[in-house]
Amino acid sequence: MLMINEKTQMMASVGFLYFLAAIGLSAHMLMEKPAINTSVIDGAMQSIYEKGFTEANPLNDASISVMGTIKYAAFGQAEQGAVVGKDGWLFTSEEFEVSPDFYENMSQSATEIARVQAFLKRKGITLIPVIVPDKADVYAKHLRVSRPAETQTRRKDFFSLLAARNVMALDAYDALRPNDLRANGFIKDDTHWSPTGSRAVAEIVAAHLKNLDVELAPATVTTVQGPKVDFDGDLLQFVPTGALRKVFGPEQNQIATYTTTVEAAGGLFGDANVDVALVGTSFSAKPEWNFTGFLQDALAADVLNFASEGQGPFAPMVAFLASDTFQDTPPKIVVWEIPSRYTSKEMIQ
Amino acid sequence: MIFSSSIFIFGFLPLFLTVYYAAPKSARSVVILIGSYAFYGWWRLDYLAVVFGMSVISYLAAYVAYTATTTTIKTWAVRLGVAFDLAVLGYFKYTMFAMSGLSDLSVALGGADITVPAIILPIGISFHTFQSISYIIDVSRKDAPPARNLIDFLAFGSLFPQLIAGPVLRYKDLADQFANRTHTPAKFVQGISRFAQGLAMKLLIADNVAPLADRIFALSNPTGTESWLGASAYSIQLLFDFAGYSSMAIGLGLMIGFQFVENFNAPYISQSITEFWRRWHISLSMWLRDYLYLPLGGNRRGAARTYINLAMTMLLGGLWHGANWTFILWGAWHGIWLAFERALGAKSKTQVWPALIAWPLTMTLVMIGWVMFRAASVTEAFNMYAGMIGLNGWSLSASMAWQIQPTEIVALLLGSVISVFGQRLAGMTTDTPAALQLTSTFALMVMACMALLAQTHSPFLYFQF
C-alpha cells in the first residue's frame, strides 16, 4: 500500500471523502425534514432525521437491486418471506412455517367453521367452505427443499378435523392441479391462483351447488377474455432484482384478463336480492383472478363479494356476519374461501 | 449512531473529517470533542450529561491524586474517583438485576413483590467507565502524565471511534498521541482500508450468519446438528461483528492520526483458553490484568490465590458484559479453565494441551462458553447444551432445514476459513501490487456499503455491553 505515491493517496483520500459527502448531501436534499418542534433531548428528532436520511439515499434502489440479484442469481435465494423453487417458481414462506400452536390453531379453525355453519343453518343459509390448497402442495415437484411434515399433511388433516365436526367442505386441490386440459392453477411468482385456477375452482363450487338443489335468482352473465398482460406477482417483492431482472430474472410472466358483467333477470328495477355471498381472502378479493366473475358465470347468478385482502379468512366472515347486508337481505348460500395455510395460524390476523 | 449506518458513513463521517482537517492543529481536540459529543448525543442528548459528569469527576480525582501531598489524600482521591465511576455503572447497569433478584427472594420467602424500576442503560457506559478508571489510576500511579487540559481529557473520554464499543483504550496508550500525532495520506488510506475491512466483516459475514444463529437459539429442543450449527454460527457472528467494529474503530482512529491498540489477533487459532484471551478482545484482557488481576494480587500470593484471582477476574469480567447470570457463568467458565491451565503450567509453557487435541478442545470450550454468552437465560443455554450432547437426536429437522439460506452457509464457511486461515491468507497477499490493494479496498467499501443500503438497521452486538 505504501508503494503508491503520496499524491495518489491524497487523491484517493479526498475522492473518498467527496464521494461520501456527495451522497450524503443528496440524501439530505431529497429527504423530508423533521418538524422543528421535535425534541432533540430524547433523540426523537435525530431518529426521524436518520430515518428520512437513510430512506432518501440515492443509492438505495441500486444497492437493493444488486444485492437482490446476487442472492437470486448466485445463490438461488429470495429475501425472507419467499422460498425460491425450481425453474423460477416462487413460494410464500407462510406455506412452510410451523408455529408452536400449529395443531391447536387448526382445531380452533375447524371449530370456528363448524360454529359459523351451525349459525347460518339456523337461519336457513347453506355454508360452503372451499379449502384452497397450498401452492407448494399442488406444485411440490417445483420445490427445492422439503416442507415440514406438518405442512405437507395440513390440508388432509384439516379435512379430518372438519369431518369430525360434521362440516362438509370442498377441496380445491384437484381443480388447481395442472393437467392436459388446464395450464397452471397457480402463478409462478405469486402466492395466488391463476385466472385459470380461479375459474376451475368456481366451476367445482357451481357443480356442488347444483347438487344441493338450491334455487338461485337467475341472471345473464357474460365473461369476456381480454388481452394477456404483463403481470408481476406479489412474491417478486422478495426477489428485488430491479433493473437487472431482464438479465438475471425472474422472467416476466403474463396473465389473461377477464371481465364479467351480470344482468339480473328482473332488469334494472327487478328484485335486488342476491342469493350468493362470497367471503374470503385475497384469492377472492383481488380483481386479477376474477373469482367472483367466474363464480357468477358458472352459477349463472349474481354473487356479492365480501372478501378482503390481508386479513385471512376469518376476520372477513366476522365482518360479513355483522354487516347490514347480511342482517337485512341474507343470502341463501355463503361460499367461504379458506386457504389451507391460514388454518394453522391464529384466526384473527 | 452506529458505524454501519447511512447517517454515519454518508453524513457524520465526511462532515466530521472535513471540519477536522480544515481546523488548525491547536483546535483539533475541540473538534474531536464536539464531534464525539454529537456522535453520542445523536442517540440521546440527555445522556451526554452522564458521560460528561463521569469525565469531569475522573479528571478531578486524577488531578487531586496526582498533586496530592500525602498518600492518604492520593489514596482517597483514587478510591472516590473509581467508586464514583463504578457507582454510575452500577446504577445504570446492575440496579434492575439486583432489584429483580431481591424481588424473587422476597416472593420466595413469602414477602411482597418489589417493583423493579426501568432504567435505560446509556450506550457505551461500560467502556467509558473502564477508560475513566484507567485514567485515574494511570495518572495517580504516574504511569502517564495528566491530560494537558480538560478539553484533551474530555476528548479522550468521548473519542467517538471507540466510545461505544471499544477497544478499551487506556489513557497511557493515547496520552502522547493527544499531544503529538501525525496526519499523512498513507495513514488516512490505511484508515479507509481498515474501516472497509471492518464494515465488510460486519455486513457481509456477521449479518449474514446472524439469522441462522437467531433461529437456532430460539428453538426449545434443538437437535445435535442444529445446536452445533447454532453455536458455530454465533461464534462466527460474534467474532466478525466485534472484530469488525474494532477494525472500523482502528480505521477511524487512523483517519484522524491515532494509532489504537489491536483488539483481535486471530483468536480462533488458539491452542488453549489462556492463548485465546491473549488474542480475543485484547484491550479488555489488558485492562482486566492491569486494573483488576494485578491489584487482587496477581500471582504474587501463591498458587491457590493465583487461581482464585484468575477465576475472580474473569467472573467480574463476565459480569461487566451484562447484568445476567449467563454472563457471570460465562466468565466463571473461562476463569476456571484459565486457572486449570495455569495449574498445568500455562504461565511458562506455550503448549498446555497435547498438540493433537489442543485446537479442537480449545474451540469446543470456547463455543460452549459462547452458548451461555448468547443465550437469553441459563435455561435457554442448557436447552442448547442438551441438544449439543444429542438428547434431542442428531438429525436436522425439516422445520429448520427449509429456513437455512445459502448465503448463511456461505458466510459461515467463509467466516470459518478466514478466522482460522486468515493470517496465512493475508501473508500470501503481501506481494500484491499496491494499486490492486487500493482498488480492492474501495471495491470492498462499495460492496459493504451496498449491503448496508440494501438491508435494514442492524445494531452491533457489543453495544449492549
PDB file of C-alpha atoms in Angstrom, chain B residues 247-436:
ATOM      1  CA  SER B 247     -11.328  -2.711  12.868  1.00  0.00           C
ATOM      2  CA  MET B 248     -13.609   0.185  11.940  1.00  0.00           C
ATOM      3  CA  ALA B 249     -12.667   1.967  15.174  1.00  0.00           C
ATOM      4  CA  ILE B 250      -8.970   1.494  14.433  1.00  0.00           C
ATOM      5  CA  GLY B 251      -9.516   2.701  10.876  1.00  0.00           C
ATOM      6  CA  LEU B 252     -11.365   5.812  12.038  1.00  0.00           C
ATOM      7  CA  GLY B 253      -8.597   6.454  14.566  1.00  0.00           C
ATOM      8  CA  LEU B 254      -6.023   6.284  11.772  1.00  0.00           C
ATOM      9  CA  MET B 255      -8.033   8.746   9.697  1.00  0.00           C
ATOM     10  CA  ILE B 256      -7.506  11.326  12.451  1.00  0.00           C
ATOM     11  CA  GLY B 257      -3.971  10.313  13.202  1.00  0.00           C
ATOM     12  CA  PHE B 258      -4.426   7.970  16.174  1.00  0.00           C
ATOM     13  CA  GLN B 259      -2.870   4.530  16.438  1.00  0.00           C
ATOM     14  CA  PHE B 260      -5.154   2.385  18.629  1.00  0.00           C
ATOM     15  CA  VAL B 261      -4.160  -0.967  20.056  1.00  0.00           C
ATOM     16  CA  GLU B 262      -5.229  -4.010  18.056  1.00  0.00           C
ATOM     17  CA  ASN B 263      -8.166  -5.720  19.715  1.00  0.00           C
ATOM     18  CA  PHE B 264      -8.145  -9.112  17.959  1.00  0.00           C
ATOM     19  CA  ASN B 265      -5.399 -11.385  16.722  1.00  0.00           C
ATOM     20  CA  ALA B 266      -6.932 -14.479  15.132  1.00  0.00           C
ATOM     21  CA  PRO B 267      -8.471 -15.777  18.397  1.00  0.00           C
ATOM     22  CA  TYR B 268      -9.921 -18.899  16.805  1.00  0.00           C
ATOM     23  CA  ILE B 269      -6.499 -20.388  16.112  1.00  0.00           C
ATOM     24  CA  SER B 270      -5.777 -20.517  19.846  1.00  0.00           C
ATOM     25  CA  GLN B 271      -4.397 -23.735  21.295  1.00  0.00           C
ATOM     26  CA  SER B 272      -5.607 -23.002  24.824  1.00  0.00           C
ATOM     27  CA  ILE B 273      -8.011 -20.759  26.703  1.00  0.00           C
ATOM     28  CA  THR B 274      -5.007 -18.843  28.017  1.00  0.00           C
ATOM     29  CA  GLU B 275      -3.905 -18.140  24.458  1.00  0.00           C
ATOM     30  CA  PHE B 276      -7.480 -17.312  23.489  1.00  0.00           C
ATOM     31  CA  TRP B 277      -7.532 -14.450  25.978  1.00  0.00           C
ATOM     32  CA  ARG B 278      -4.287 -13.131  24.547  1.00  0.00           C
ATOM     33  CA  ARG B 279      -5.993 -12.928  21.164  1.00  0.00           C
ATOM     34  CA  TRP B 280      -9.647 -12.072  21.925  1.00  0.00           C
ATOM     35  CA  HIS B 281     -10.708  -8.554  22.991  1.00  0.00           C
ATOM     36  CA  ILE B 282      -7.086  -7.858  23.799  1.00  0.00           C
ATOM     37  CA  SER B 283      -7.747  -4.382  25.170  1.00  0.00           C
ATOM     38  CA  LEU B 284     -10.205  -5.781  27.722  1.00  0.00           C
ATOM     39  CA  SER B 285      -7.790  -8.543  28.741  1.00  0.00           C
ATOM     40  CA  MET B 286      -5.060  -5.968  29.266  1.00  0.00           C
ATOM     41  CA  TRP B 287      -7.391  -3.738  31.256  1.00  0.00           C
ATOM     42  CA  LEU B 288      -8.546  -6.616  33.465  1.00  0.00           C
ATOM     43  CA  ARG B 289      -4.948  -7.657  34.014  1.00  0.00           C
ATOM     44  CA  ASP B 290      -3.697  -4.160  34.886  1.00  0.00           C
ATOM     45  CA  TYR B 291      -6.605  -2.878  36.934  1.00  0.00           C
ATOM     46  CA  LEU B 292      -8.179  -5.995  38.439  1.00  0.00           C
ATOM     47  CA  TYR B 293      -5.990  -9.096  38.371  1.00  0.00           C
ATOM     48  CA  LEU B 294      -2.782  -7.354  39.479  1.00  0.00           C
ATOM     49  CA  PRO B 295      -4.460  -5.279  42.242  1.00  0.00           C
ATOM     50  CA  LEU B 296      -6.044  -8.524  43.501  1.00  0.00           C
ATOM     51  CA  GLY B 297      -2.509  -9.815  43.980  1.00  0.00           C
ATOM     52  CA  GLY B 298      -1.899 -11.455  40.610  1.00  0.00           C
ATOM     53  CA  ASN B 299       0.376 -14.435  41.021  1.00  0.00           C
ATOM     54  CA  ARG B 300       2.357 -12.979  43.902  1.00  0.00           C
ATOM     55  CA  ARG B 301       0.500 -14.750  46.704  1.00  0.00           C
ATOM     56  CA  GLY B 302       0.942 -18.400  45.919  1.00  0.00           C
ATOM     57  CA  ALA B 303      -0.598 -20.868  43.515  1.00  0.00           C
ATOM     58  CA  ALA B 304      -4.019 -21.177  45.132  1.00  0.00           C
ATOM     59  CA  ARG B 305      -4.514 -17.422  45.345  1.00  0.00           C
ATOM     60  CA  THR B 306      -3.401 -17.064  41.705  1.00  0.00           C
ATOM     61  CA  TYR B 307      -6.095 -19.469  40.585  1.00  0.00           C
ATOM     62  CA  ILE B 308      -8.690 -17.668  42.674  1.00  0.00           C
ATOM     63  CA  ASN B 309      -7.570 -14.309  41.277  1.00  0.00           C
ATOM     64  CA  LEU B 310      -7.806 -15.606  37.717  1.00  0.00           C
ATOM     65  CA  ALA B 311     -11.272 -17.018  38.280  1.00  0.00           C
ATOM     66  CA  MET B 312     -12.403 -13.878  40.113  1.00  0.00           C
ATOM     67  CA  THR B 313     -11.083 -11.588  37.387  1.00  0.00           C
ATOM     68  CA  MET B 314     -12.890 -13.486  34.666  1.00  0.00           C
ATOM     69  CA  LEU B 315     -16.070 -13.734  36.699  1.00  0.00           C
ATOM     70  CA  LEU B 316     -16.105  -9.966  37.167  1.00  0.00           C
ATOM     71  CA  GLY B 317     -15.187  -9.585  33.516  1.00  0.00           C
ATOM     72  CA  GLY B 318     -18.256 -11.648  32.717  1.00  0.00           C
ATOM     73  CA  LEU B 319     -20.425  -9.502  34.973  1.00  0.00           C
ATOM     74  CA  TRP B 320     -19.063  -6.383  33.226  1.00  0.00           C
ATOM     75  CA  HIS B 321     -20.569  -7.690  29.997  1.00  0.00           C
ATOM     76  CA  GLY B 322     -24.060  -7.590  31.397  1.00  0.00           C
ATOM     77  CA  ALA B 323     -26.360  -7.962  34.365  1.00  0.00           C
ATOM     78  CA  ASN B 324     -27.372 -11.537  33.731  1.00  0.00           C
ATOM     79  CA  TRP B 325     -26.422 -14.884  35.206  1.00  0.00           C
ATOM     80  CA  THR B 326     -25.441 -16.039  31.714  1.00  0.00           C
ATOM     81  CA  PHE B 327     -22.539 -13.566  31.642  1.00  0.00           C
ATOM     82  CA  ILE B 328     -21.467 -14.452  35.166  1.00  0.00           C
ATOM     83  CA  LEU B 329     -21.426 -18.157  34.303  1.00  0.00           C
ATOM     84  CA  TRP B 330     -19.615 -17.458  31.029  1.00  0.00           C
ATOM     85  CA  GLY B 331     -16.959 -15.504  32.926  1.00  0.00           C
ATOM     86  CA  ALA B 332     -16.694 -18.228  35.556  1.00  0.00           C
ATOM     87  CA  TRP B 333     -16.345 -20.874  32.828  1.00  0.00           C
ATOM     88  CA  HIS B 334     -13.348 -19.078  31.337  1.00  0.00           C
ATOM     89  CA  GLY B 335     -11.934 -18.303  34.763  1.00  0.00           C
ATOM     90  CA  ILE B 336     -11.995 -21.949  35.779  1.00  0.00           C
ATOM     91  CA  TRP B 337     -10.228 -23.048  32.580  1.00  0.00           C
ATOM     92  CA  LEU B 338      -7.654 -20.275  32.886  1.00  0.00           C
ATOM     93  CA  ALA B 339      -6.923 -21.398  36.438  1.00  0.00           C
ATOM     94  CA  PHE B 340      -6.767 -25.027  35.359  1.00  0.00           C
ATOM     95  CA  GLU B 341      -4.396 -24.246  32.521  1.00  0.00           C
ATOM     96  CA  ARG B 342      -2.278 -22.184  34.870  1.00  0.00           C
ATOM     97  CA  ALA B 343      -2.035 -25.258  37.094  1.00  0.00           C
ATOM     98  CA  LEU B 344      -0.885 -27.189  34.023  1.00  0.00           C
ATOM     99  CA  GLY B 345       1.894 -24.644  33.524  1.00  0.00           C
ATOM    100  CA  ALA B 346       0.366 -22.174  31.079  1.00  0.00           C
ATOM    101  CA  LYS B 347       2.492 -19.368  32.530  1.00  0.00           C
ATOM    102  CA  SER B 348       5.733 -20.843  31.239  1.00  0.00           C
ATOM    103  CA  LYS B 349       4.665 -23.277  28.501  1.00  0.00           C
ATOM    104  CA  THR B 350       3.403 -22.268  25.081  1.00  0.00           C
ATOM    105  CA  GLN B 351       1.600 -25.602  24.648  1.00  0.00           C
ATOM    106  CA  VAL B 352      -0.677 -26.521  27.537  1.00  0.00           C
ATOM    107  CA  TRP B 353      -2.609 -29.329  25.896  1.00  0.00           C
ATOM    108  CA  PRO B 354      -1.317 -32.196  23.724  1.00  0.00           C
ATOM    109  CA  ALA B 355      -0.882 -30.856  20.173  1.00  0.00           C
ATOM    110  CA  LEU B 356      -3.463 -33.204  18.655  1.00  0.00           C
ATOM    111  CA  ILE B 357      -6.331 -32.078  20.873  1.00  0.00           C
ATOM    112  CA  ALA B 358      -5.252 -28.527  21.724  1.00  0.00           C
ATOM    113  CA  TRP B 359      -7.152 -26.690  18.992  1.00  0.00           C
ATOM    114  CA  PRO B 360     -10.359 -28.772  18.890  1.00  0.00           C
ATOM    115  CA  LEU B 361     -10.527 -28.793  22.687  1.00  0.00           C
ATOM    116  CA  THR B 362      -9.989 -25.051  22.926  1.00  0.00           C
ATOM    117  CA  MET B 363     -12.586 -24.293  20.273  1.00  0.00           C
ATOM    118  CA  THR B 364     -15.075 -26.650  21.901  1.00  0.00           C
ATOM    119  CA  LEU B 365     -14.605 -24.911  25.253  1.00  0.00           C
ATOM    120  CA  VAL B 366     -14.900 -21.505  23.617  1.00  0.00           C
ATOM    121  CA  MET B 367     -18.089 -22.482  21.792  1.00  0.00           C
ATOM    122  CA  ILE B 368     -19.620 -23.946  24.932  1.00  0.00           C
ATOM    123  CA  GLY B 369     -18.884 -20.611  26.556  1.00  0.00           C
ATOM    124  CA  TRP B 370     -20.424 -18.660  23.682  1.00  0.00           C
ATOM    125  CA  VAL B 371     -23.658 -20.617  24.022  1.00  0.00           C
ATOM    126  CA  MET B 372     -24.032 -19.349  27.587  1.00  0.00           C
ATOM    127  CA  PHE B 373     -22.951 -15.875  26.487  1.00  0.00           C
ATOM    128  CA  ARG B 374     -25.539 -15.737  23.692  1.00  0.00           C
ATOM    129  CA  ALA B 375     -28.467 -17.382  25.438  1.00  0.00           C
ATOM    130  CA  ALA B 376     -31.173 -15.110  26.818  1.00  0.00           C
ATOM    131  CA  SER B 377     -31.276 -17.177  30.001  1.00  0.00           C
ATOM    132  CA  VAL B 378     -29.423 -20.012  31.707  1.00  0.00           C
ATOM    133  CA  THR B 379     -32.360 -22.299  30.888  1.00  0.00           C
ATOM    134  CA  GLU B 380     -32.069 -21.468  27.186  1.00  0.00           C
ATOM    135  CA  ALA B 381     -28.343 -22.196  27.329  1.00  0.00           C
ATOM    136  CA  PHE B 382     -28.963 -25.594  28.886  1.00  0.00           C
ATOM    137  CA  ASN B 383     -31.529 -26.344  26.178  1.00  0.00           C
ATOM    138  CA  MET B 384     -28.727 -25.824  23.699  1.00  0.00           C
ATOM    139  CA  TYR B 385     -26.329 -27.942  25.750  1.00  0.00           C
ATOM    140  CA  ALA B 386     -28.940 -30.723  25.817  1.00  0.00           C
ATOM    141  CA  GLY B 387     -29.025 -30.524  22.041  1.00  0.00           C
ATOM    142  CA  MET B 388     -25.251 -30.482  21.764  1.00  0.00           C
ATOM    143  CA  ILE B 389     -24.928 -33.804  23.562  1.00  0.00           C
ATOM    144  CA  GLY B 390     -27.641 -35.351  21.428  1.00  0.00           C
ATOM    145  CA  LEU B 391     -30.502 -35.521  23.898  1.00  0.00           C
ATOM    146  CA  ASN B 392     -32.909 -34.319  21.175  1.00  0.00           C
ATOM    147  CA  GLY B 393     -31.487 -36.518  18.419  1.00  0.00           C
ATOM    148  CA  TRP B 394     -28.959 -35.544  15.799  1.00  0.00           C
ATOM    149  CA  SER B 395     -30.849 -35.021  12.543  1.00  0.00           C
ATOM    150  CA  LEU B 396     -31.593 -31.619  11.074  1.00  0.00           C
ATOM    151  CA  SER B 397     -35.340 -31.098  11.428  1.00  0.00           C
ATOM    152  CA  ALA B 398     -37.378 -30.269   8.321  1.00  0.00           C
ATOM    153  CA  SER B 399     -38.826 -27.222  10.093  1.00  0.00           C
ATOM    154  CA  MET B 400     -35.285 -25.847  10.359  1.00  0.00           C
ATOM    155  CA  ALA B 401     -33.812 -27.159   7.107  1.00  0.00           C
ATOM    156  CA  TRP B 402     -36.003 -25.115   4.767  1.00  0.00           C
ATOM    157  CA  GLN B 403     -35.091 -21.907   6.566  1.00  0.00           C
ATOM    158  CA  ILE B 404     -31.344 -22.285   6.130  1.00  0.00           C
ATOM    159  CA  GLN B 405     -30.287 -19.907   3.378  1.00  0.00           C
ATOM    160  CA  PRO B 406     -27.335 -20.500   1.045  1.00  0.00           C
ATOM    161  CA  THR B 407     -25.851 -17.102   1.974  1.00  0.00           C
ATOM    162  CA  GLU B 408     -25.907 -18.088   5.643  1.00  0.00           C
ATOM    163  CA  ILE B 409     -23.905 -21.216   4.951  1.00  0.00           C
ATOM    164  CA  VAL B 410     -21.511 -19.453   2.581  1.00  0.00           C
ATOM    165  CA  ALA B 411     -20.919 -16.667   5.120  1.00  0.00           C
ATOM    166  CA  LEU B 412     -20.421 -19.253   7.876  1.00  0.00           C
ATOM    167  CA  LEU B 413     -17.888 -21.205   5.811  1.00  0.00           C
ATOM    168  CA  LEU B 414     -16.127 -18.065   4.619  1.00  0.00           C
ATOM    169  CA  GLY B 415     -16.015 -16.722   8.162  1.00  0.00           C
ATOM    170  CA  SER B 416     -14.656 -20.027   9.459  1.00  0.00           C
ATOM    171  CA  VAL B 417     -11.913 -20.145   6.825  1.00  0.00           C
ATOM    172  CA  ILE B 418     -10.917 -16.527   7.432  1.00  0.00           C
ATOM    173  CA  SER B 419     -10.953 -16.923  11.206  1.00  0.00           C
ATOM    174  CA  VAL B 420      -8.679 -19.981  11.070  1.00  0.00           C
ATOM    175  CA  PHE B 421      -6.532 -19.325   7.996  1.00  0.00           C
ATOM    176  CA  GLY B 422      -6.862 -15.538   7.761  1.00  0.00           C
ATOM    177  CA  GLN B 423      -3.318 -14.755   8.789  1.00  0.00           C
ATOM    178  CA  ARG B 424      -1.879 -17.222   6.271  1.00  0.00           C
ATOM    179  CA  LEU B 425      -4.126 -15.863   3.548  1.00  0.00           C
ATOM    180  CA  ALA B 426      -3.086 -12.310   4.410  1.00  0.00           C
ATOM    181  CA  GLY B 427       0.565 -13.389   4.247  1.00  0.00           C
ATOM    182  CA  MET B 428       0.028 -14.645   0.713  1.00  0.00           C
ATOM    183  CA  THR B 429      -1.156 -11.222  -0.431  1.00  0.00           C
ATOM    184  CA  THR B 430       1.840  -9.212   0.751  1.00  0.00           C
ATOM    185  CA  ASP B 431       3.283  -9.090  -2.768  1.00  0.00           C
ATOM    186  CA  THR B 432       0.038  -7.837  -4.286  1.00  0.00           C
ATOM    187  CA  PRO B 433       0.656  -4.609  -6.222  1.00  0.00           C
ATOM    188  CA  ALA B 434      -0.237  -1.556  -4.164  1.00  0.00           C
ATOM    189  CA  ALA B 435      -2.612  -0.258  -6.828  1.00  0.00           C
ATOM    190  CA  LEU B 436      -4.541  -3.518  -6.718  1.00  0.00           C
TER     191      LEU B 436
END
